[in-house]
């Protein structure tokens, strides 16, 4: 047993049940688990391993839970033969999820369809245990959890976090650990060719998140909480080879209608051990404070009404999402050069409610900038005013995007492109495929079918405008909920009290952060204006453009007219390993296009003679002596390439040109503008595709 690990059989009182979620009666054991686990104050860094109650299974209760779980999986578009991963922490939530998933895979007729591997594990299911490495005991605890999960017939993998920039500080511990955990989940799923990840979030988590977001002044869309299904997209370049689309990982939360109490009940009735993490008792963290406060408000009325208002918010979120998707399909055009055009006449913004129009604009800006940040406050109001002004006559910069009237549209269309002030966000790595073409196509088609099945189910339950509330952003959600009799006066007061307490804690924490920053003189880091790119590697430039380059293997010295000359800061070189202006280090820089690039193309397009090129210092005097009549063919190709590039550029709005990627050498010589087909030398092979990480609309999500 690891140092500090304590076996416990403490009791848990059972007072929680929701009308909008599955309710549970009192456990049938002599020592039921208490609703709040009281831990010794001296213990701060250990994890408590809880024993199961020695009770016999209640087959009727277990069957009911399994049936409910199977229905939720079907709602997500999942079938037992699909390959899935489960995020496992070892707590009662994830252990119950493992038990239910194993049963869903193997019960009844599914047993023959799914089957087991030679080593006894259920096919198509993988438990992923993330060892954050933040405590000495974490590694041994992960192995104990793994052994318990494998007893259910589920193959497990323990993935250890790598904190390259050091372990997170206390104030950001939960946020950074969560971000790292999902990064690990995605890497493991990709390695095992799994595209569906189950997460054990439940109804109590939704209640905590509701109070947390309410205290941060979230609107109805934020108060809807976590999606039942959503997509998480990878920035790994190997997912983009051979014209593939980034379908990402589908996250499914099948326990959102289960209370925490039910999950304890499932573990008890199925004889599963679980762990309790003492850090969940640390009131430094907002979620822990809220969880404890909610535990003190355990009346049936309060909990059922709180879940009722959350359900109402989710219906509104589903309605708004559908309206925005329809508007995007009708009024938005995406251009492969990386910008969007919004047709204001089709959009008719005066007829769209503020909440739907704000969400619509935010989705477009997030797509073009590839920055998944909410747009709030005065910026959101200014954007609304801007897009409602028809015809559009001015420009506007917000959320990493530049908005202006589209050329020749007379203000009836708005151009949305990436702002030149938007910091670069690139990912560089070797490009290589994990799967062969047939495997990749199979798994891509399977995920597409799962999403399609999930959509067909959820679309049947999207409400119309008469069945949704909280569309008027001027009134508080809980005030309107009280007016509509969704919550009672007492529940209204309790929610306000929870909100007030959390706001007070949040302000104190914010003051501490300011203190810390001033004492430690924290400085911001400015993003680099360019990225280095070697041949054979991939650059995911600004999370929008997928760029690769190499030198043609078919061009070599002595092949007559196929020889070409490129300037390397004043010295000519043949097309071999150090040719085409790349230099001896064989590294190109990727940056945004600038006005000087346009002027350079204009100069090249004016049919340059060899004498003019020497005078303009495009070619050196030593180069002139080496150029033969055959090699002058390269200059003609260069002229033609520049002319064609200028023609294409004329069709691209000036504002949008500034975000096009270009390749230059270490001396700044323009080598290629791959989006428009220009390259300085025929033997330079450059590929550039517009493939944003996150698709327009943010991918599939469901708030059932």
XYZ file of C-alpha atoms in Angstrom:
704
model
C 0.000 0.000 0.000
C 1.306 3.482 -0.830
C 2.405 5.812 1.921
C -0.582 7.556 3.474
C -3.236 5.390 1.808
C -6.016 4.652 4.258
C -8.771 2.099 3.903
C -12.081 3.553 4.986
C -15.649 2.359 5.344
C -17.180 5.640 6.442
C -20.908 6.049 5.977
C -22.700 8.339 3.542
C -26.208 9.679 4.209
C -28.601 9.499 1.296
C -30.847 12.494 1.008
C -30.414 13.485 -2.634
C -32.800 12.817 -5.472
C -33.777 14.850 -8.533
C -37.033 14.837 -10.419
C -35.277 15.679 -13.663
C -32.670 12.972 -13.235
C -32.611 9.443 -11.931
C -33.403 9.360 -8.220
C -32.179 6.826 -5.709
C -33.485 5.380 -2.496
C -31.449 4.697 0.587
C -28.741 2.017 0.162
C -29.617 -1.360 1.589
C -26.518 -1.821 3.690
C -25.709 -1.465 7.334
C -23.078 1.193 6.721
C -24.251 3.354 3.819
C -21.783 5.893 2.517
C -22.201 9.431 3.915
C -23.036 12.160 1.414
C -20.033 14.235 2.549
C -16.831 12.458 3.412
C -15.246 14.049 6.493
C -11.481 13.691 6.291
C -8.827 14.345 8.930
C -7.514 17.894 8.539
C -3.921 16.753 8.902
C -4.135 14.691 5.714
C -3.682 16.866 2.610
C -1.906 14.936 -0.100
C -3.184 11.369 0.145
C -5.961 9.596 -1.621
C -8.395 7.495 0.389
C -9.322 4.082 -0.970
C -12.872 3.127 -0.032
C -14.028 -0.451 0.490
C -17.244 -1.678 -1.061
C -20.186 -2.456 1.154
C -20.682 -6.161 1.671
C -24.184 -6.330 0.199
C -25.770 -8.604 -2.362
C -26.600 -7.174 -5.768
C -30.116 -5.945 -6.399
C -30.656 -7.195 -9.976
C -33.755 -5.049 -10.505
C -31.996 -1.789 -9.554
C -28.873 -2.619 -11.563
C -30.986 -3.536 -14.603
C -32.799 -0.193 -14.451
C -29.528 1.716 -14.369
C -28.118 -0.320 -17.239
C -31.205 0.288 -19.364
C -31.039 4.029 -18.728
C -27.333 4.047 -19.601
C -27.951 2.113 -22.840
C -30.577 4.670 -23.858
C -28.108 7.521 -23.351
C -25.469 5.736 -25.413
C -27.993 5.262 -28.233
C -28.871 8.972 -28.022
C -25.180 9.722 -28.637
C -25.217 7.513 -31.754
C -23.111 4.798 -30.113
C -23.475 1.051 -30.560
C -21.717 -1.707 -28.570
C -19.366 -2.638 -31.431
C -17.879 0.883 -31.566
C -14.377 1.410 -30.226
C -14.380 3.692 -27.175
C -12.085 4.948 -24.434
C -13.073 5.842 -20.853
C -11.430 8.514 -18.739
C -10.810 6.792 -15.387
C -9.889 8.583 -12.174
C -10.809 5.750 -9.823
C -13.581 7.708 -8.104
C -17.160 6.437 -7.822
C -18.135 8.359 -10.972
C -15.632 6.736 -13.316
C -15.841 3.316 -11.653
C -19.616 3.324 -12.153
C -19.053 4.412 -15.751
C -16.646 1.506 -16.300
C -19.136 -0.969 -14.838
C -22.034 0.331 -16.944
C -19.953 0.464 -20.129
C -18.649 -3.070 -19.663
C -22.224 -4.288 -19.194
C -23.435 -2.327 -22.236
C -20.740 -3.973 -24.328
C -21.288 -7.548 -23.176
C -24.844 -8.042 -21.902
C -27.284 -10.190 -23.855
C -26.893 -10.347 -27.622
C -24.016 -7.865 -27.490
C -21.723 -10.486 -25.945
C -21.409 -12.419 -29.210
C -21.145 -9.272 -31.358
C -18.399 -7.663 -29.270
C -16.524 -10.650 -27.888
C -13.301 -10.764 -25.919
C -9.658 -10.856 -26.851
C -7.399 -13.847 -26.221
C -6.241 -12.312 -22.939
C -9.819 -11.973 -21.673
C -10.392 -8.257 -22.194
C -13.594 -6.882 -23.732
C -12.955 -5.854 -27.326
C -13.182 -2.201 -28.304
C -12.879 -0.589 -24.878
C -9.873 1.056 -23.212
C -9.645 2.648 -19.775
C -7.277 5.636 -19.706
C -5.815 6.538 -16.309
C -3.949 9.843 -16.216
C -1.174 10.082 -13.639
C -0.694 13.814 -13.193
C 2.477 13.197 -11.193
C 1.610 15.957 -8.724
C 1.904 13.741 -5.624
C 4.371 11.059 -4.587
C 1.600 8.483 -4.232
C 0.045 9.086 -7.644
C 1.945 6.390 -9.551
C 1.094 3.589 -7.128
C -2.507 4.773 -6.874
C -2.817 4.699 -10.674
C -1.695 1.059 -10.715
C -4.170 0.135 -7.970
C -6.996 1.747 -9.942
C -5.802 -0.018 -13.079
C -5.949 -3.420 -11.384
C -9.520 -2.752 -10.248
C -10.654 -1.725 -13.712
C -8.991 -4.726 -15.384
C -10.996 -6.974 -13.038
C -14.076 -5.763 -14.960
C -12.504 -7.010 -18.199
C -11.427 -3.558 -19.354
C -7.931 -3.108 -20.730
C -6.180 -0.119 -19.115
C -3.383 2.232 -19.979
C -1.699 4.540 -17.493
C -0.479 7.771 -19.101
C 1.840 10.015 -17.108
C 1.731 13.779 -17.577
C 4.875 15.538 -18.708
C 5.139 19.047 -17.248
C 7.753 20.583 -19.545
C 7.308 24.065 -18.022
C 7.184 22.828 -14.454
C 4.261 21.680 -12.360
C 1.314 24.081 -12.111
C 1.071 26.569 -9.280
C -1.595 26.190 -6.617
C -3.832 28.960 -7.988
C -4.021 27.353 -11.437
C -3.712 23.716 -10.418
C -7.166 22.458 -11.411
C -7.298 24.367 -14.705
C -3.854 23.281 -15.873
C -4.348 19.702 -14.691
C -7.625 19.528 -16.619
C -6.008 20.909 -19.788
C -3.133 18.457 -19.513
C -5.516 15.566 -18.808
C -7.517 16.155 -21.980
C -4.326 16.503 -23.983
C -3.257 13.091 -22.691
C -6.691 11.616 -23.446
C -6.440 12.811 -27.021
C -2.927 11.460 -27.511
C -3.857 8.028 -26.150
C -7.025 7.862 -28.255
C -5.097 8.795 -31.383
C -2.443 6.179 -30.677
C -5.059 3.447 -30.319
C -7.208 4.648 -33.244
C -10.136 5.422 -30.926
C -12.384 8.361 -31.732
C -14.921 8.279 -28.871
C -14.098 9.189 -25.265
C -16.531 8.696 -22.373
C -16.265 11.107 -19.436
C -18.023 10.519 -16.086
C -19.436 14.003 -15.473
C -22.799 13.778 -13.707
C -25.770 15.878 -12.573
C -24.050 17.158 -9.418
C -21.172 18.436 -11.575
C -23.709 20.365 -13.660
C -25.158 21.960 -10.518
C -21.699 23.038 -9.336
C -20.890 24.478 -12.748
C -24.187 26.377 -12.823
C -23.415 28.175 -9.540
C -19.802 28.787 -10.572
C -20.766 30.358 -13.909
C -23.631 32.286 -12.335
C -21.130 33.909 -9.986
C -19.029 34.875 -13.031
C -22.038 36.555 -14.708
C -22.516 33.929 -17.428
C -25.632 34.156 -19.566
C -28.071 31.395 -20.371
C -25.725 29.722 -22.883
C -22.991 29.310 -20.286
C -25.464 28.250 -17.604
C -26.503 25.335 -19.850
C -23.369 23.631 -18.549
C -21.492 20.775 -20.193
C -22.624 19.324 -23.495
C -23.945 15.768 -23.619
C -21.754 15.236 -26.694
C -19.069 17.504 -28.126
C -15.965 17.318 -30.287
C -12.391 17.933 -29.183
C -10.067 18.740 -32.074
C -6.400 17.880 -32.395
C -3.651 20.136 -33.699
C -1.451 17.171 -34.635
C -0.351 17.452 -38.249
C -0.478 13.697 -38.958
C -4.283 13.897 -38.948
C -4.235 16.062 -42.060
C -2.433 13.905 -44.560
C -4.004 12.619 -47.761
C -6.806 15.156 -47.744
C -8.268 13.939 -44.448
C -10.476 16.139 -42.320
C -9.873 16.745 -38.642
C -12.841 14.969 -37.053
C -11.190 15.066 -33.652
C -12.414 13.023 -30.714
C -16.101 12.764 -29.819
C -16.568 13.329 -26.086
C -19.689 11.712 -24.638
C -20.994 12.313 -21.099
C -23.596 9.576 -20.620
C -23.986 10.141 -16.851
C -25.253 13.735 -16.915
C -28.704 12.612 -15.789
C -27.301 10.452 -12.954
C -26.857 12.028 -9.539
C -23.687 11.413 -7.554
C -25.794 9.412 -5.127
C -26.818 7.014 -7.882
C -23.188 6.453 -8.834
C -22.349 5.515 -5.243
C -25.338 3.200 -5.329
C -24.145 1.543 -8.558
C -20.683 0.950 -7.087
C -22.212 -0.543 -3.942
C -24.659 -2.808 -5.739
C -22.043 -3.996 -8.252
C -19.359 -4.540 -5.622
C -16.874 -2.007 -7.017
C -14.192 -0.287 -4.942
C -13.421 3.363 -5.573
C -11.191 6.140 -4.288
C -11.872 9.465 -2.591
C -9.459 12.318 -3.268
C -8.816 14.569 -0.225
C -8.003 17.499 -2.519
C -11.750 17.618 -3.212
C -12.133 18.886 0.361
C -9.761 21.815 -0.165
C -11.840 25.018 -0.066
C -9.135 26.931 -1.926
C -10.776 25.628 -5.095
C -14.093 27.154 -6.162
C -15.727 23.892 -7.186
C -15.007 22.352 -3.790
C -16.521 25.329 -1.965
C -19.639 25.180 -4.118
C -19.923 21.411 -3.746
C -19.873 21.691 0.040
C -22.400 24.529 0.014
C -24.740 22.565 -2.255
C -24.418 19.593 0.091
C -25.863 21.740 2.867
C -28.905 22.471 0.667
C -30.009 18.903 0.274
C -33.785 19.344 0.254
C -35.702 17.608 -2.500
C -37.320 20.883 -3.596
C -34.084 22.828 -3.957
C -32.245 20.137 -5.898
C -35.125 19.314 -8.230
C -35.766 23.013 -8.974
C -32.083 23.698 -9.554
C -31.985 20.851 -12.057
C -35.164 22.248 -13.586
C -33.625 25.633 -14.333
C -30.499 23.937 -15.735
C -32.714 21.862 -18.046
C -34.489 25.031 -19.206
C -31.116 26.631 -19.988
C -30.101 23.549 -21.975
C -33.265 23.712 -24.069
C -32.511 27.356 -24.830
C -28.923 26.487 -25.729
C -30.099 23.760 -28.129
C -32.518 26.211 -29.765
C -29.898 28.971 -30.154
C -27.341 26.515 -31.552
C -29.791 25.355 -34.202
C -30.662 28.940 -35.207
C -26.951 29.794 -35.512
C -26.212 26.692 -37.605
C -29.029 27.625 -39.973
C -27.764 31.206 -40.280
C -24.218 30.008 -40.957
C -25.402 27.659 -43.707
C -27.451 30.418 -45.353
C -25.462 33.623 -44.928
C -21.759 32.735 -44.604
C -19.254 31.889 -47.343
C -15.821 30.534 -46.422
C -12.999 31.248 -48.862
C -9.995 28.907 -49.037
C -7.623 31.824 -48.601
C -8.682 31.969 -44.945
C -11.472 34.513 -44.660
C -15.266 34.592 -44.436
C -17.947 36.721 -46.103
C -21.242 37.411 -44.324
C -24.192 38.343 -46.540
C -26.185 40.888 -44.528
C -29.168 40.799 -46.884
C -29.609 37.059 -46.317
C -28.781 37.322 -42.623
C -31.289 40.150 -42.071
C -29.816 40.961 -38.640
C -32.737 43.170 -37.589
C -34.910 40.038 -37.447
C -32.481 37.992 -35.324
C -32.593 38.142 -31.515
C -29.556 39.539 -29.711
C -28.604 36.230 -28.107
C -28.681 34.350 -31.428
C -26.879 37.101 -33.340
C -24.155 37.385 -30.676
C -23.562 33.649 -30.782
C -23.565 33.673 -34.597
C -20.925 36.424 -34.778
C -18.817 34.766 -32.069
C -18.769 31.468 -33.992
C -17.521 33.180 -37.154
C -14.812 35.149 -35.346
C -13.657 32.093 -33.412
C -13.422 30.144 -36.654
C -11.456 32.766 -38.581
C -9.073 33.548 -35.708
C -9.035 29.942 -34.377
C -9.131 31.330 -30.848
C -11.699 29.604 -28.671
C -12.367 32.544 -26.385
C -15.779 33.926 -25.457
C -16.658 37.445 -26.583
C -18.191 39.350 -23.697
C -19.107 42.771 -22.355
C -18.617 45.911 -24.374
C -16.947 44.058 -27.261
C -20.042 41.915 -27.753
C -22.317 44.980 -27.696
C -20.144 46.859 -30.198
C -20.129 43.830 -32.519
C -23.910 43.626 -32.367
C -24.235 47.301 -33.261
C -21.697 46.897 -36.080
C -23.388 43.929 -37.733
C -26.853 45.475 -37.375
C -25.719 48.588 -39.269
C -26.735 48.001 -42.896
C -25.149 48.991 -45.213
C -21.798 48.459 -43.534
C -19.478 51.443 -44.079
C -16.709 51.126 -41.488
C -14.110 48.630 -40.303
C -13.924 46.991 -36.888
C -11.293 44.903 -35.050
C -12.304 42.418 -32.364
C -11.342 38.981 -31.014
C -8.350 38.600 -33.328
C -10.354 39.471 -36.448
C -10.652 42.429 -38.804
C -14.132 43.204 -40.157
C -14.844 45.567 -43.050
C -17.240 45.982 -45.994
C -16.537 43.376 -48.678
C -15.213 44.924 -51.923
C -17.860 45.781 -54.529
C -20.715 44.804 -52.182
C -21.875 48.362 -51.376
C -21.905 47.442 -47.721
C -24.309 44.517 -48.074
C -21.569 42.017 -47.217
C -18.992 41.962 -44.428
C -15.491 40.585 -44.853
C -14.097 38.786 -41.773
C -10.383 37.993 -41.845
C -7.627 37.339 -39.335
C -6.224 40.527 -37.846
C -2.524 41.258 -38.392
C -2.375 41.946 -34.647
C -3.610 38.446 -33.809
C -0.659 36.552 -32.249
C 0.627 33.571 -34.198
C -0.285 30.141 -32.950
C 1.602 27.451 -34.839
C 2.495 23.848 -34.204
C 5.559 22.313 -35.830
C 6.185 18.584 -35.961
C 7.232 15.759 -38.231
C 4.488 14.771 -40.619
C 3.782 11.079 -40.686
C 0.619 8.966 -40.777
C -0.364 6.664 -37.914
C -2.764 4.728 -40.126
C -2.718 3.475 -43.663
C -5.309 4.865 -46.054
C -7.887 2.096 -45.633
C -7.731 2.165 -41.823
C -7.965 5.942 -41.750
C -10.987 5.960 -44.053
C -12.728 3.280 -41.981
C -12.376 5.093 -38.663
C -13.234 8.452 -40.228
C -16.426 7.020 -41.731
C -17.327 5.336 -38.437
C -17.091 8.595 -36.490
C -19.064 10.435 -39.154
C -21.815 7.825 -38.852
C -21.838 8.085 -35.048
C -22.192 11.872 -35.249
C -24.895 11.588 -37.921
C -26.886 9.129 -35.791
C -26.508 11.351 -32.739
C -27.687 14.398 -34.695
C -30.719 12.589 -36.080
C -31.759 11.775 -32.524
C -31.071 15.176 -30.938
C -32.681 17.146 -33.784
C -36.025 15.559 -32.921
C -35.914 17.199 -29.493
C -34.784 20.724 -30.369
C -37.568 23.005 -29.073
C -39.179 25.808 -31.026
C -39.229 29.428 -29.866
C -42.472 28.970 -27.926
C -40.858 26.370 -25.662
C -37.668 28.224 -24.689
C -36.994 30.860 -22.052
C -34.281 33.376 -21.154
C -33.885 34.764 -24.694
C -34.046 38.305 -23.302
C -30.509 38.985 -22.102
C -31.618 42.088 -20.153
C -33.202 39.968 -17.390
C -31.302 37.668 -15.088
C -31.875 33.950 -15.704
C -32.781 33.096 -12.125
C -35.098 36.120 -11.834
C -36.957 35.038 -14.947
C -36.969 31.438 -13.685
C -38.725 32.630 -10.532
C -41.234 34.630 -12.585
C -41.974 31.547 -14.688
C -42.373 29.425 -11.517
C -39.483 27.167 -12.519
C -38.010 27.852 -9.083
C -39.674 28.853 -5.847
C -38.917 31.899 -3.740
C -36.867 29.843 -1.272
C -34.783 28.240 -4.043
C -34.300 31.671 -5.605
C -32.941 33.032 -2.299
C -30.660 30.020 -1.797
C -29.183 30.354 -5.302
C -28.589 34.086 -4.769
C -26.873 33.301 -1.480
C -24.589 30.747 -3.147
C -23.807 33.237 -5.891
C -23.032 36.008 -3.417
C -20.702 33.816 -1.348
C -18.765 32.642 -4.404
C -18.437 36.211 -5.736
C -16.939 37.223 -2.396
C -14.399 34.379 -2.524
C -13.625 35.160 -6.155
C -12.874 38.822 -5.411
C -10.537 37.896 -2.579
C -8.751 35.441 -4.841
C -8.453 38.078 -7.581
C -6.831 40.494 -5.135
C -4.331 37.814 -4.125
C -3.487 37.274 -7.802
C -2.821 40.985 -8.327
C -0.597 40.964 -5.253
C 1.322 37.970 -6.538
C 1.853 39.482 -9.966
C 3.054 42.801 -8.635
C 5.505 41.122 -6.282
C 6.905 38.776 -8.887
C 6.800 41.230 -11.827
C 5.127 38.842 -14.237
C 5.746 39.867 -17.832
C 3.799 38.859 -20.917
C 5.525 36.992 -23.724
C 5.037 38.311 -27.243
C 4.566 35.672 -29.932
C 7.294 35.263 -32.526
C 6.473 36.916 -35.880
C 7.567 33.852 -37.869
C 8.151 30.116 -37.643
C 11.084 28.052 -38.944
C 10.206 25.127 -41.193
C 12.543 22.380 -42.379
C 11.912 20.139 -45.412
C 9.871 17.053 -44.642
C 8.188 18.710 -41.678
C 4.727 20.220 -41.378
C 3.768 23.650 -40.141
C 0.274 24.202 -38.824
C 0.450 27.958 -39.311
C -1.908 30.015 -37.123
C -3.981 26.833 -36.610
C -5.392 27.521 -40.065
C -2.904 26.668 -42.828
C -1.280 23.260 -43.259
C 2.099 23.867 -44.952
C 4.826 21.512 -46.156
C 7.754 21.971 -48.536
C 10.557 19.994 -50.104
C 13.039 20.206 -52.978
C 12.187 18.215 -56.094
C 14.274 15.051 -56.384
C 14.080 15.158 -60.182
C 16.096 18.345 -60.617
C 19.872 17.987 -60.552
C 22.989 19.591 -61.942
C 23.626 18.937 -65.641
C 20.045 18.419 -66.825
C 20.105 21.354 -69.223
C 16.891 23.319 -69.228
C 15.799 21.771 -65.932
C 18.650 23.552 -64.193
C 17.576 26.753 -62.526
C 19.138 29.634 -60.697
C 17.896 31.158 -57.470
C 19.266 34.086 -55.560
C 20.653 33.365 -52.125
C 21.271 36.832 -50.833
C 23.615 37.668 -53.680
C 25.102 34.301 -54.620
C 23.702 31.908 -57.233
C 23.466 28.183 -56.512
C 22.395 25.199 -58.553
C 19.258 23.237 -57.608
C 20.678 20.673 -55.233
C 20.503 20.290 -51.454
C 21.295 23.988 -50.846
C 19.403 25.460 -53.783
C 16.346 27.619 -54.412
C 17.457 30.229 -51.931
C 16.870 27.939 -48.970
C 20.486 28.116 -47.858
C 22.930 25.618 -46.407
C 20.848 25.219 -43.246
C 17.896 24.095 -45.414
C 15.411 26.060 -43.330
C 12.610 28.317 -44.519
C 10.711 30.857 -42.476
C 6.918 31.020 -42.525
C 5.357 34.412 -41.852
C 2.383 36.499 -42.884
C 2.344 38.319 -46.188
C 3.382 41.964 -46.133
C 3.148 44.903 -48.545
C 6.794 44.411 -49.546
C 5.906 40.962 -50.923
C 3.332 42.538 -53.245
C 5.898 45.080 -54.474
C 8.457 42.339 -55.059
C 5.977 40.373 -57.196
C 5.196 43.511 -59.175
C 8.898 43.980 -59.878
C 9.346 40.372 -60.994
C 6.318 40.543 -63.285
C 7.764 43.333 -65.466
C 9.650 41.016 -67.794
C 13.095 41.493 -66.209
C 16.130 41.372 -68.475
C 19.391 40.036 -67.111
C 20.884 43.547 -67.094
C 17.907 44.934 -65.155
C 18.066 42.132 -62.648
C 21.755 42.864 -62.049
C 21.061 46.594 -61.641
C 18.197 45.872 -59.201
C 20.507 43.482 -57.313
C 18.103 40.596 -57.838
C 21.125 38.838 -59.414
C 24.773 39.492 -58.553
C 27.563 40.107 -61.082
C 29.064 36.680 -60.350
C 25.720 35.128 -61.186
C 25.643 36.928 -64.541
C 28.798 35.194 -65.629
C 27.298 31.746 -64.904
C 23.931 32.186 -66.576
C 23.573 30.497 -69.954
C 20.874 30.944 -72.550
C 19.089 27.814 -71.310
C 19.156 28.987 -67.733
C 17.419 32.222 -68.647
C 14.329 30.035 -69.006
C 14.099 30.160 -65.214
C 13.722 33.942 -65.334
C 10.850 33.586 -67.771
C 9.202 31.075 -65.451
C 9.739 33.451 -62.542
C 8.129 36.287 -64.470
C 5.148 34.134 -65.438
C 4.712 32.862 -61.868
C 4.728 36.423 -60.521
C 2.185 37.590 -63.106
C -0.207 34.753 -62.307
C 0.205 35.369 -58.574
C -0.647 39.052 -58.993
C -3.814 38.164 -60.887
C -4.909 35.868 -58.074
C -4.016 38.462 -55.444
C -6.214 41.042 -57.147
C -9.206 38.813 -56.452
C -8.355 38.626 -52.735
C -9.372 41.623 -50.594
C -6.412 43.628 -49.314
C -7.340 42.952 -45.673
C -7.371 39.197 -46.269
C -3.985 39.164 -48.036
C -2.220 40.143 -44.823
C -2.910 36.770 -43.208
C -1.701 34.642 -46.144
C 1.376 32.549 -45.267
C 4.602 33.116 -47.211
C 7.962 31.314 -47.184
C 11.188 33.311 -47.082
C 14.842 32.393 -46.663
C 17.084 33.464 -43.777
C 17.868 36.735 -45.577
C 14.203 37.576 -46.147
C 14.049 36.678 -49.864
C 10.526 35.675 -50.889
C 10.579 31.993 -51.846
C 6.903 31.160 -52.163
C 3.337 32.308 -51.551
C 1.839 28.820 -51.679
C -1.824 29.870 -51.345
C -1.685 31.626 -54.712
C 0.809 29.347 -56.460
C 3.891 31.603 -56.554
C 7.330 30.076 -56.105
C 10.738 31.522 -56.824
C 12.122 28.302 -58.264
C 10.544 25.321 -60.113
C 12.343 22.787 -57.937
C 10.762 24.167 -54.768
C 7.687 22.035 -54.027
C 5.360 23.767 -51.542
C 1.919 22.695 -50.405
C -0.530 24.906 -48.513
C -4.092 24.000 -47.553
C -6.623 25.966 -45.527
C -7.569 23.489 -42.785
C -8.612 25.190 -39.551
C -8.270 23.146 -36.379
C -11.858 23.742 -35.300
C -14.555 23.797 -38.006
C -17.079 26.576 -38.447
C -19.667 26.255 -35.708
C -17.277 24.496 -33.328
C -18.131 20.959 -34.415
C -20.961 18.703 -33.332
C -22.451 19.218 -29.876
C -25.683 18.251 -28.175
C -27.286 19.711 -25.043
C -30.029 17.131 -24.525
